């Protein structure tokens, strides 16, 4: 008896947000608002956070048990024919990389809202984009499980994410087996290096970015009349750090530059003094630190406090977000960094981000925005929101307008492995709280300063 | 007699559950992970529950198992079934190597020593890039589905394998608990000095338990690698993601009982998922916060684990 009653109630709970999505149209682009709508209708619960949390305890325990039992029936009823297209967004919204995940989500939300406001996906009768945002935390297993959930519960046409390479790789293992496209801006070489057909990387690979970090630096030094023949590399021992350090080494070898210091350190060090002491005695003429935010602050601050004035050339991630400048103040001035993209190349687009969120459009937000733009263009071209039609279109076509113009190449085109072949890294420099593109010369907005 | 009927019914229901869930679906993955974590917690229970040695380093054996079978598969094309046996053997060796110096330690000293051991393993996996792939992690190659290659496109077979693993580990646990070794372990748990006096070689018995537990944990590492198909050193040697989690599952369910880890896993793993689904897009970290609050509430409510709901006396038995 009870068994007969529960699946029904769970199904109606699941259906309600689908109805809301259809009715609220442009306003209901994400899951958060849908769920809130449901809560209001279900009995006007207080807005007080405390009581929300209490209410959720019982509710989630109940919902968990019920949905576990009723899942097969819910799955089929959730496919109701609504004019929305679900797009999965998996980001680290908590844990060490939360800031980057939130930046990325902001970029995607901006584009989704813009497209919905402009009439949705025209080839599909103005269908609206409905983002399903989920937290991958910083564990790959969770990222994989979340991907499985979005594909089978929410029927997403594609997944965007997940900033950190290890999370993206874990998700790609699920999307590849489920035949759903995954669009990412993670750098790691393995992402497109495994011959998978459902993955698309809009930026250059870590090894290419690492090599450019060295080559551009050498070129900038030469243009300023300086010459470098001794450098130092320090990187965190994550997938991103080790891959990029590999690119730096390859670049140095090709340019006949001696690496006088080559140190890996664990993510989240609390004292950079030993590293900097070693740097001081190494005789390097430039230092290449590759790290996320906290380590980047420690390294640059310790360097400058010890009055080591050689130029520092960061490896994107922690070196190109507003918190870097906030944490370092004047020590940030003139620090160089490699980046896969920069907001000053397309101010017409990226200023919309600043206007909405109050800070400049960091590169991960920009590239994730491009991921969504490319996905929507592929859906338009395919005239279909079936995952495999979208994959086929993504492989063949050139994407030229909208947000793709903010990429250094101006165009996005994927090769057979899913790598965007037109993306070139660029060098940025901190100037008065802003990031200015200073290399390659043909797209630079200002001349590079070769000084600390 | 009556108890066996109950057990038969439970096994029958759990073997039907994977059939009821959508094979492409998310809940079957959650089910597979839940069964796997129940088995891992049960393996931990042999050392943590019977021998009363609170290990916070079981991720070490788990990671050894995951890496052994996957490296054998990637480099030599050896099926993970054989890799699992090799991993189990290495796990047993590692458990022996760590047990010799640490088993005489008690309480927090033992916990800290095991914790340090798993961290050492994590660092080794990070720096030995030529073997382990380093921080970039290892992917299990996507082979044509077959049972002998331990490769499936859908998750239902994984759920069944995890279920069988759980039954096997639980049987081993129960056999030990009822055997002479179980009585020796319980004697050590009650009063180690008294156990020595009546002639029990306490270090030897604890070491046997540790080696068995380590070997089983390593074999379960292979199951994990095949389900997750990608892992990196931080995942399989993780203190919070593996070591503490298996201890927590057992403690929440009921330490030293066969049913405890199963209750704990079926509470914690789905709860984490539901929290993530409902709350993770609202505010950063809210799902973990609520999860933590629920755990505290549960521990305050049932300090000796869920098992006391079934058996209010809290007697250590099924």
XYZ file of C-alpha atoms in Angstrom:
770
model
C 0.000 0.000 0.000
C 2.606 2.483 1.049
C 4.680 1.373 -1.909
C 1.906 2.358 -4.259
C 1.512 5.804 -2.750
C 5.144 6.947 -2.633
C 6.162 6.861 -6.301
C 3.202 9.042 -7.149
C 4.048 11.737 -4.644
C 7.690 11.751 -5.650
C 6.756 12.090 -9.281
C 4.555 15.066 -8.617
C 7.339 16.701 -6.600
C 9.674 16.252 -9.529
C 7.218 17.534 -12.047
C 6.520 20.823 -10.347
C 9.838 22.500 -11.242
C 9.433 21.394 -14.839
C 6.118 23.204 -14.990
C 7.686 26.253 -13.387
C 10.457 26.257 -15.984
C 7.890 26.334 -18.719
C 5.802 29.042 -17.135
C 8.423 31.418 -15.807
C 10.368 31.363 -19.081
C 13.316 33.724 -19.038
C 13.318 34.170 -15.309
C 13.795 30.548 -14.437
C 17.132 29.844 -15.979
C 18.544 28.021 -13.060
C 17.773 25.371 -10.608
C 18.068 27.560 -7.535
C 15.114 29.686 -8.470
C 13.022 26.717 -9.504
C 13.484 25.047 -6.168
C 12.664 28.257 -4.361
C 9.487 28.572 -6.340
C 8.528 25.094 -5.338
C 9.155 25.819 -1.700
C 6.992 28.951 -1.737
C 4.112 27.139 -3.339
C 4.352 24.225 -0.999
C 3.480 26.195 2.077
C 5.107 29.600 2.369
C 8.134 28.584 4.370
C 9.970 31.360 6.206
C 12.907 33.005 4.438
C 14.935 32.639 7.593
C 17.945 30.489 6.762
C 17.809 28.609 10.045
C 14.343 27.281 9.422
C 15.189 26.459 5.811
C 18.019 24.295 7.010
C 15.799 22.591 9.583
C 13.059 21.998 7.085
C 15.513 20.525 4.638
C 16.786 17.951 7.099
C 13.550 16.087 7.256
C 12.656 16.797 3.697
C 15.930 15.596 2.226
C 15.982 12.425 4.289
C 12.474 11.706 3.126
C 13.107 12.728 -0.455
C 16.267 10.636 -0.548
C 14.495 7.474 0.542
C 11.474 8.060 -1.618
C 13.379 8.988 -4.740
C 15.658 5.976 -4.331
C 12.597 3.742 -4.479
C 10.677 5.674 -7.105
C 13.507 6.561 -9.466
C 12.569 4.410 -12.476
C 9.111 5.947 -12.744
C 10.360 9.502 -12.137
C 12.992 9.229 -14.820
C 10.469 8.673 -17.516
C 8.048 11.338 -16.360
C 10.760 14.011 -16.120
C 11.205 14.135 -19.891
C 8.074 16.261 -20.337
C 8.154 18.173 -23.618
C 8.938 21.692 -22.394
C 10.571 24.363 -24.566
C 13.751 24.349 -22.476
C 17.140 22.880 -23.153
C 18.979 21.672 -20.081
C 22.686 22.386 -19.982
C 24.756 20.914 -17.142
C 27.298 23.117 -15.370
C 29.659 21.276 -13.015
C 32.067 23.477 -11.064
C 34.027 23.320 -7.817
C 31.737 25.653 -5.850
C 33.227 24.692 -2.503
C 36.734 23.759 -1.399
C 40.113 25.016 -2.532
C 39.072 26.033 -6.059
C 35.682 27.526 -5.193
C 36.593 31.057 -6.352
C 37.471 29.834 -9.836
C 34.325 27.724 -9.978
C 32.141 30.674 -9.019
C 33.841 32.912 -11.603
C 33.196 30.284 -14.248
C 29.553 29.898 -13.273
C 29.103 33.680 -13.461
C 30.434 33.743 -17.010
C 28.090 30.962 -18.091
C 25.064 32.547 -16.405
C 25.755 35.840 -18.155
C 25.690 34.230 -21.583
C 22.664 32.048 -20.805
C 20.664 35.076 -19.652
C 21.699 37.072 -22.705
C 20.699 34.313 -25.110
C 17.390 33.738 -23.348
C 16.635 37.467 -23.316
C 17.358 37.657 -27.035
C 14.737 35.017 -27.796
C 16.405 31.724 -26.963
C 17.508 29.176 -29.535
C 15.783 30.268 -32.720
C 16.101 27.072 -34.738
C 14.298 25.212 -31.969
C 11.331 27.553 -31.670
C 12.951 29.933 -29.201
C 13.806 27.231 -26.663
C 15.308 28.636 -23.496
C 18.557 27.531 -21.959
C 18.079 26.088 -18.505
C 21.326 25.761 -16.579
C 21.565 22.920 -14.087
C 24.396 23.975 -11.793
C 26.065 21.373 -9.567
C 28.988 21.375 -7.160
C 31.772 18.942 -7.975
C 33.555 19.824 -4.690
C 37.243 19.109 -5.262
C 37.010 15.301 -5.493
C 37.013 13.657 -8.925
C 34.652 10.877 -7.738
C 32.004 13.429 -6.814
C 32.470 15.170 -10.149
C 31.860 11.887 -11.960
C 28.783 11.053 -9.902
C 27.357 14.530 -10.437
C 27.884 14.161 -14.198
C 26.023 10.872 -14.136
C 23.194 12.587 -12.285
C 22.880 15.501 -14.702
C 22.896 13.208 -17.733
C 20.303 10.753 -16.527
C 18.113 12.813 -14.189
C 18.156 16.140 -16.013
C 18.669 14.913 -19.535
C 21.254 17.585 -20.302
C 22.334 18.125 -23.905
C 25.899 18.874 -22.834
C 28.039 19.538 -19.778
C 30.283 22.536 -19.202
C 33.100 22.438 -16.652
C 34.911 21.905 -14.408
C 37.926 24.279 -14.231
C 40.355 21.914 -12.450
C 41.798 19.330 -14.840
C 41.379 16.313 -12.545
C 37.664 17.068 -12.156
C 37.254 17.545 -15.912
C 38.984 14.231 -16.644
C 36.722 12.417 -14.166
C 33.634 13.939 -15.806
C 34.916 13.081 -19.284
C 35.053 9.388 -18.350
C 31.308 9.536 -17.708
C 30.359 11.735 -20.689
C 32.379 9.549 -23.055
C 30.536 6.396 -21.981
C 27.167 8.160 -22.043
C 27.817 9.906 -25.395
C 27.220 13.448 -24.148
C 29.512 16.350 -25.169
C 31.700 17.987 -22.516
C 33.043 21.491 -23.222
C 35.896 22.669 -21.030
C 38.616 25.249 -20.517
C 40.839 22.968 -18.399
C 44.381 22.927 -19.765
C 45.750 19.453 -19.053
C 47.128 17.591 -22.071
C 45.358 14.317 -21.193
C 41.968 15.934 -21.749
C 42.147 15.751 -25.510
C 45.079 13.333 -25.520
C 43.062 10.156 -24.938
C 41.289 9.995 -28.290
C 37.846 10.603 -26.806
C 35.205 11.873 -29.209
C 32.819 13.690 -26.856
C 35.224 16.194 -25.331
C 35.980 19.738 -26.514
C 38.769 21.918 -25.139
C 38.460 25.580 -26.152
C 41.940 26.611 -24.946
C 45.462 25.524 -25.798
C 46.961 22.573 -23.936
C 49.049 23.029 -20.785
C 52.274 22.000 -22.510
C 51.656 24.603 -25.260
C 50.793 27.254 -22.678
C 53.934 26.395 -20.695
C 56.126 26.675 -23.780
C 54.506 29.997 -24.731
C 55.118 31.252 -21.192
C 58.832 30.815 -21.836
C 58.970 31.819 -25.509
C 56.978 35.031 -25.009
C 59.114 35.966 -22.018
C 62.307 35.511 -24.008
C 60.837 37.633 -26.813
C 59.718 40.379 -24.423
C 63.157 40.478 -22.803
C 64.823 40.667 -26.185
C 62.526 43.506 -27.303
C 63.546 45.386 -24.151
C 67.216 44.876 -24.956
C 67.754 42.314 -22.171
C 68.796 38.713 -22.567
C 67.886 35.806 -20.341
C 69.951 32.654 -20.141
C 69.133 31.439 -16.624
C 65.627 30.888 -15.299
C 63.878 29.361 -12.267
C 60.706 27.256 -12.327
C 58.545 26.549 -9.272
C 55.217 24.766 -9.550
C 52.656 23.006 -7.424
C 52.498 19.243 -7.852
C 49.011 19.123 -9.349
C 48.016 17.962 -12.832
C 48.041 21.573 -14.037
C 51.345 22.534 -12.387
C 53.311 19.518 -13.595
C 51.977 19.669 -17.162
C 52.742 23.360 -17.519
C 56.199 22.953 -15.980
C 56.847 20.305 -18.631
C 56.049 22.870 -21.327
C 58.354 25.414 -19.701
C 61.199 22.896 -19.671
C 60.653 22.030 -23.339
C 60.665 25.744 -24.225
C 63.856 26.383 -22.269
C 65.616 23.464 -23.898
C 64.644 24.654 -27.385
C 65.775 28.220 -26.622
C 69.030 27.038 -25.038
C 68.169 28.614 -21.697
C 69.571 27.055 -18.547
C 67.114 26.092 -15.794
C 68.945 26.853 -12.561
C 66.059 25.946 -10.269
C 63.231 23.451 -10.918
C 61.172 22.847 -7.782
C 57.794 21.216 -7.222
C 55.986 21.902 -3.967
C 52.679 20.608 -2.538
C 49.498 22.626 -3.098
C 48.695 24.832 -0.113
C 52.161 25.523 1.330
C 52.142 27.919 4.254
C 55.630 29.358 3.869
C 57.404 30.189 0.632
C 60.632 31.352 2.297
C 62.660 28.185 1.550
C 61.671 28.432 -2.126
C 62.557 32.106 -2.303
C 65.875 31.608 -0.485
C 66.783 29.047 -3.090
C 65.693 31.421 -5.838
C 67.886 34.191 -4.400
C 71.037 32.111 -4.631
C 70.179 30.514 -7.981
C 71.227 33.463 -10.132
C 68.041 33.257 -12.247
C 67.153 36.283 -14.367
C 63.440 35.504 -14.400
C 61.173 33.262 -12.326
C 58.223 31.196 -13.581
C 55.855 30.297 -10.750
C 52.859 28.091 -11.643
C 50.207 27.934 -8.922
C 46.669 28.627 -7.769
C 45.893 31.715 -5.685
C 47.219 31.250 -2.137
C 50.631 30.024 -3.209
C 50.913 32.777 -5.796
C 50.356 35.414 -3.106
C 52.964 33.838 -0.820
C 55.567 33.498 -3.541
C 55.315 37.030 -4.932
C 54.995 38.663 -1.505
C 58.005 36.809 -0.101
C 60.026 37.655 -3.214
C 59.258 41.345 -3.089
C 59.750 41.570 0.677
C 63.194 40.091 0.187
C 63.745 42.702 -2.556
C 64.270 40.139 -5.286
C 63.518 42.288 -8.287
C 63.785 39.877 -11.200
C 60.643 39.714 -13.362
C 58.048 37.131 -12.327
C 56.023 35.415 -15.032
C 53.047 33.560 -13.575
C 51.278 30.576 -15.066
C 47.662 31.868 -15.270
C 45.273 30.448 -12.553
C 46.184 32.415 -9.398
C 48.077 35.164 -11.225
C 45.231 36.524 -13.333
C 42.292 37.041 -10.962
C 41.326 40.226 -9.049
C 42.180 38.584 -5.706
C 45.834 38.490 -6.754
C 45.979 42.267 -6.897
C 43.803 42.612 -3.784
C 46.134 40.360 -1.836
C 49.377 41.953 -3.015
C 48.572 45.628 -3.620
C 51.508 47.402 -5.226
C 53.564 44.188 -5.246
C 51.273 42.992 -8.054
C 52.244 45.844 -10.374
C 54.112 44.685 -13.506
C 53.866 40.983 -12.669
C 53.520 39.144 -15.970
C 51.462 36.033 -16.569
C 50.577 33.757 -19.398
C 46.821 33.451 -20.023
C 44.667 31.577 -22.525
C 42.529 34.699 -23.062
C 42.120 38.217 -21.680
C 39.149 40.530 -21.315
C 40.812 43.608 -22.865
C 40.751 42.017 -26.337
C 36.958 42.311 -26.505
C 35.826 45.049 -24.105
C 32.485 45.343 -25.880
C 31.611 41.861 -24.641
C 33.486 41.570 -21.386
C 32.412 44.910 -19.894
C 28.925 43.390 -19.610
C 30.383 40.936 -17.112
C 32.000 43.716 -15.083
C 28.756 45.650 -15.061
C 26.829 42.682 -13.670
C 29.329 41.161 -11.245
C 31.510 44.142 -10.314
C 34.925 42.795 -11.345
C 36.744 42.275 -14.618
C 35.914 39.178 -16.643
C 38.578 36.696 -15.561
C 39.764 34.274 -18.190
C 37.980 31.189 -16.818
C 34.678 33.093 -16.920
C 35.414 34.232 -20.459
C 36.364 30.796 -21.756
C 33.394 29.122 -20.118
C 31.197 31.796 -21.697
C 32.747 30.810 -25.012
C 31.988 27.135 -24.248
C 28.294 27.931 -23.879
C 28.302 30.206 -26.945
C 29.857 27.468 -29.071
C 27.389 24.907 -27.726
C 24.401 27.120 -28.568
C 25.759 27.831 -32.049
C 26.224 24.099 -32.583
C 22.618 23.445 -31.507
C 21.438 26.151 -33.924
C 23.495 24.669 -36.754
C 22.405 21.109 -36.010
C 18.796 22.254 -35.580
C 18.711 19.603 -32.876
C 19.318 19.302 -29.177
C 20.240 15.627 -29.351
C 23.642 15.095 -27.799
C 25.054 13.121 -30.728
C 23.863 15.643 -33.369
C 25.561 18.359 -31.353
C 28.788 16.359 -31.121
C 28.812 15.843 -34.900
C 28.325 19.576 -35.520
C 30.951 20.573 -32.968
C 33.508 18.434 -34.800
C 32.917 19.825 -38.261
C 32.074 23.495 -37.987
C 33.809 26.840 -37.509
C 32.329 29.102 -34.840
C 32.885 32.736 -35.580
C 30.456 35.124 -33.960
C 29.214 36.156 -30.535
C 31.494 35.389 -27.620
C 33.955 33.414 -29.730
C 35.297 36.809 -30.837
C 36.691 37.268 -27.318
C 39.147 34.389 -27.832
C 42.659 35.339 -29.032
C 42.053 33.536 -32.351
C 38.620 35.162 -32.695
C 37.256 31.839 -33.965
C 36.792 28.384 -32.490
C 37.369 25.246 -34.522
C 37.855 21.774 -33.053
C 40.101 19.103 -34.571
C 39.396 15.365 -34.392
C 40.599 15.141 -30.792
C 38.321 18.003 -29.748
C 41.076 20.599 -29.313
C 40.430 24.169 -30.464
C 43.272 24.538 -32.953
C 42.913 28.314 -33.301
C 43.570 29.269 -29.686
C 46.905 30.926 -28.967
C 48.040 31.848 -25.456
C 48.876 35.466 -24.680
C 50.930 37.358 -22.116
C 49.272 39.807 -19.721
C 50.782 42.281 -17.272
C 49.317 43.883 -14.133
C 48.961 47.661 -14.572
C 47.087 49.695 -12.005
C 44.688 46.910 -10.917
C 43.953 45.797 -14.481
C 45.368 43.103 -16.748
C 46.769 44.377 -20.036
C 47.614 42.125 -22.990
C 51.274 42.768 -23.863
C 52.214 39.887 -26.212
C 52.035 38.619 -29.012
C 52.785 41.990 -30.558
C 50.031 41.941 -33.200
C 47.259 41.779 -30.595
C 48.985 43.583 -27.700
C 47.171 46.538 -26.157
C 50.302 47.999 -24.638
C 54.046 47.466 -24.701
C 55.430 45.028 -22.131
C 57.537 46.449 -19.302
C 60.588 44.306 -18.596
C 61.033 45.170 -14.929
C 59.644 44.087 -11.602
C 16.983 -20.167 12.276
C 14.885 -17.014 12.196
C 17.958 -14.875 11.723
C 18.963 -16.736 8.585
C 15.559 -16.066 7.065
C 16.012 -12.349 7.723
C 19.473 -12.430 6.133
C 18.149 -14.330 3.110
C 15.405 -11.754 2.633
C 17.878 -8.855 2.913
C 20.179 -10.432 0.311
C 17.237 -11.159 -1.991
C 16.029 -7.558 -1.798
C 19.498 -6.127 -2.362
C 20.041 -8.338 -5.398
C 16.770 -7.091 -6.880
C 17.537 -3.424 -6.216
C 19.995 -3.000 -9.121
C 17.320 -4.355 -11.451
C 14.801 -1.800 -10.228
C 17.109 1.138 -10.966
C 17.719 2.587 -14.415
C 20.939 0.998 -15.656
C 22.057 4.220 -17.367
C 21.136 6.121 -14.286
C 22.614 8.036 -11.466
C 21.091 6.103 -8.586
C 22.676 2.884 -9.713
C 26.067 4.568 -9.487
C 25.174 5.777 -6.016
C 24.072 2.234 -5.138
C 27.315 0.752 -6.464
C 29.381 3.259 -4.476
C 27.262 2.672 -1.374
C 27.760 -1.105 -1.534
C 31.466 -0.595 -2.174
C 31.873 1.774 0.771
C 29.908 -0.656 2.961
C 32.395 -3.381 2.005
C 35.340 -1.048 2.662
C 33.925 -0.100 6.052
C 33.451 -3.791 6.816
C 37.107 -4.466 5.958
C 38.091 -1.585 8.249
C 35.811 -3.068 10.907
C 38.094 -6.109 11.219
C 40.865 -3.905 12.590
C 38.825 -1.005 13.942
C 35.924 -2.957 15.368
C 37.259 -6.351 16.409
C 40.816 -5.421 17.341
C 39.805 -1.945 18.506
C 42.725 -0.352 16.661
C 41.463 2.952 15.238
C 43.200 3.094 11.872
C 43.124 6.395 9.983
C 45.333 5.099 7.204
C 43.300 2.512 5.364
C 43.453 4.684 2.243
C 47.045 3.420 1.913
C 45.897 -0.154 1.163
C 42.951 1.046 -0.879
C 45.201 3.160 -3.094
C 47.750 0.349 -3.456
C 44.968 -1.874 -4.775
C 43.597 0.738 -7.169
C 47.044 1.547 -8.557
C 48.253 -2.054 -8.781
C 45.392 -3.383 -10.888
C 45.193 -0.274 -13.057
C 48.935 -0.130 -13.737
C 48.938 -3.854 -14.605
C 46.015 -3.229 -16.957
C 47.465 -0.131 -18.625
C 51.068 -1.308 -18.966
C 50.683 -5.056 -19.470
C 47.046 -5.552 -20.447
C 46.442 -7.850 -17.452
C 42.765 -8.192 -16.558
C 41.761 -6.344 -13.379
C 40.545 -9.634 -11.900
C 44.159 -10.827 -11.671
C 45.227 -7.290 -10.848
C 42.894 -7.442 -7.894
C 44.690 -10.513 -6.522
C 48.074 -8.869 -7.053
C 46.779 -5.724 -5.338
C 45.459 -7.827 -2.462
C 48.871 -9.453 -2.032
C 50.647 -6.096 -2.070
C 48.044 -4.695 0.320
C 48.710 -7.579 2.718
C 52.466 -6.971 2.478
C 52.028 -3.255 3.105
C 49.740 -3.975 6.052
C 52.343 -6.336 7.501
C 55.127 -3.816 6.973
C 53.205 -1.075 8.733
C 51.774 -3.381 11.430
C 55.157 -4.580 12.695
C 56.236 -1.195 14.018
C 52.795 0.256 14.817
C 50.738 -2.575 16.319
C 52.341 -2.246 19.751
C 51.085 1.355 19.697
C 47.643 2.041 21.082
C 44.937 4.671 20.764
C 45.882 7.929 19.098
C 49.492 6.864 18.558
C 48.344 4.056 16.317
C 45.853 6.354 14.565
C 48.580 8.935 13.880
C 51.074 6.353 12.658
C 48.609 4.909 10.159
C 47.597 8.404 9.053
C 51.233 9.223 8.345
C 51.672 5.990 6.380
C 48.833 6.832 3.984
C 50.284 10.310 3.490
C 53.643 8.762 2.603
C 51.906 6.603 0.014
C 50.151 9.669 -1.422
C 53.447 11.520 -1.807
C 55.067 8.507 -3.467
C 52.181 8.246 -5.953
C 52.559 11.968 -6.670
C 56.284 11.930 -7.400
C 56.730 8.532 -9.065
C 55.261 9.898 -12.281
C 56.702 7.267 -14.624
C 54.772 4.521 -12.826
C 51.663 6.205 -11.443
C 51.082 9.073 -13.848
C 51.819 11.459 -10.975
C 49.369 14.184 -10.016
C 47.713 13.900 -13.438
C 46.142 10.635 -12.299
C 45.388 7.391 -14.100
C 42.521 6.591 -16.436
C 41.257 3.042 -16.821
C 41.163 2.403 -20.596
C 37.711 2.088 -22.115
C 37.747 -1.541 -23.366
C 34.981 -3.418 -25.206
C 32.545 -4.606 -22.539
C 33.132 -8.118 -21.229
C 33.115 -9.840 -17.869
C 36.618 -11.261 -18.267
C 38.028 -7.806 -18.979
C 35.984 -6.345 -16.088
C 34.660 -3.665 -18.416
C 31.000 -2.695 -18.735
C 29.298 0.187 -20.472
C 26.547 0.384 -17.872
C 26.820 0.328 -14.135
C 24.517 -2.556 -13.210
C 27.254 -5.251 -13.274
C 29.400 -3.007 -11.076
C 26.598 -2.839 -8.539
C 26.378 -6.642 -8.473
C 30.125 -7.056 -8.116
C 30.102 -4.588 -5.245
C 27.202 -6.474 -3.659
C 29.080 -9.769 -3.895
C 32.152 -8.093 -2.422
C 30.091 -6.775 0.468
C 28.628 -10.232 1.166
C 32.074 -11.865 1.030
C 33.733 -9.304 3.303
C 30.811 -9.468 5.733
C 31.046 -13.274 5.844
C 34.779 -13.080 6.532
C 34.127 -10.554 9.282
C 31.428 -12.731 10.833
C 33.533 -15.911 10.638
C 36.418 -14.174 12.375
C 34.115 -12.715 14.976
C 32.768 -16.148 15.885
C 36.124 -17.931 15.731
C 38.777 -18.318 18.380
C 40.535 -15.351 16.783
C 37.403 -13.279 17.360
C 37.415 -14.163 21.032
C 41.089 -13.331 21.315
C 40.501 -9.987 19.614
C 37.614 -9.223 21.941
C 39.736 -10.126 24.927
C 42.362 -7.657 23.699
C 39.664 -5.040 23.171
C 38.341 -5.439 26.716
C 41.711 -5.439 28.431
C 44.930 -5.902 26.549
C 47.052 -6.547 29.631
C 44.662 -9.203 30.947
C 44.650 -10.865 27.534
C 48.462 -11.069 27.640
C 48.300 -12.624 31.075
C 45.982 -15.429 29.965
C 48.410 -16.285 27.209
C 47.228 -14.435 24.107
C 49.981 -13.169 21.841
C 48.259 -9.815 21.428
C 50.614 -8.375 18.833
C 50.378 -11.465 16.644
C 46.579 -11.582 16.723
C 46.265 -7.891 15.968
C 48.744 -8.279 13.152
C 46.718 -11.107 11.582
C 43.650 -8.885 11.656
C 45.577 -5.971 10.148
C 46.979 -8.028 7.266
C 43.589 -9.494 6.397
C 41.942 -6.083 6.588
C 44.655 -4.492 4.438
C 44.414 -7.206 1.783
C 40.624 -6.900 1.540
C 40.822 -3.117 1.393
C 43.338 -3.298 -1.471
C 41.107 -5.671 -3.428
C 38.225 -3.255 -3.000
C 40.498 -0.562 -4.432
C 40.333 -2.408 -7.762
C 36.526 -2.329 -7.680
C 36.684 1.396 -7.082
C 39.095 1.973 -9.957
C 36.795 0.092 -12.316
C 33.715 2.069 -11.228
C 35.307 5.526 -11.134
C 37.605 4.780 -14.130
C 39.747 7.804 -13.238
C 41.583 8.538 -10.015
C 44.558 10.528 -8.824
C 46.734 10.233 -5.710
C 44.579 12.651 -3.722
C 41.458 10.595 -4.403
C 42.573 7.082 -3.481
C 45.095 8.022 -0.795
C 42.848 10.776 0.561
C 42.582 11.103 4.326
C 39.113 12.634 4.280
C 37.776 10.949 1.159
C 38.737 7.382 2.138
C 40.403 6.833 5.519
C 38.160 8.964 7.680
C 35.094 8.169 5.653
C 35.301 4.395 6.166
C 35.918 4.909 9.880
C 32.994 7.326 10.042
C 30.638 4.929 8.237
C 31.477 2.161 10.692
C 31.178 4.422 13.726
C 27.834 5.847 12.602
C 26.522 2.359 11.902
C 27.967 0.595 14.918
C 31.588 -0.453 15.466
C 32.327 -4.140 15.843
C 29.036 -5.399 14.426
C 28.494 -6.973 11.030
C 25.456 -4.887 10.221
C 26.948 -1.555 11.406
C 29.036 -0.685 8.301
C 26.110 -1.572 6.054
C 23.708 0.680 7.940
C 26.326 3.424 8.038
C 27.066 3.285 4.319
C 23.397 3.260 3.357
C 22.938 6.337 5.507
C 26.027 8.390 4.671
C 26.614 7.883 0.943
C 23.019 8.570 -0.245
C 22.748 11.434 2.256
C 25.848 13.096 0.789
C 24.390 12.749 -2.689
C 20.995 14.138 -1.758
C 22.644 17.065 0.054
C 24.775 17.813 -2.998
C 21.797 17.616 -5.344
C 19.519 19.821 -3.269
C 21.900 22.364 -1.829
C 25.108 22.608 -3.816
C 23.854 25.187 -6.277
C 22.484 27.437 -3.519
C 25.513 28.533 -1.564
C 29.105 27.338 -1.597
C 29.683 24.701 1.054
C 26.080 24.664 2.307
C 25.628 20.991 1.480
C 28.719 20.010 3.466
C 27.605 22.205 6.352
C 24.163 20.618 6.545
C 25.704 17.176 6.124
C 28.012 17.883 9.051
C 25.136 19.103 11.232
C 23.145 15.947 10.486
C 26.149 13.787 11.386
C 26.574 15.558 14.721
C 22.873 15.168 15.453
C 22.977 11.467 14.625
C 26.010 10.861 16.809
C 24.366 12.697 19.696
C 21.213 10.658 19.180
C 22.908 7.264 18.813
C 26.454 7.503 20.165
C 26.967 3.769 19.692
C 25.649 3.717 16.144
C 22.466 2.909 14.281
C 22.812 -0.701 15.300
C 21.372 0.237 18.692
C 18.098 1.107 16.972
C 17.731 -2.539 15.985
C 19.282 -4.021 19.120
C 18.700 -1.539 21.934
C 21.033 -3.494 24.225
C 23.926 -2.599 21.952
C 25.330 -6.102 22.312
C 28.028 -6.713 19.727
C 26.289 -9.131 17.435
C 24.296 -9.174 14.259
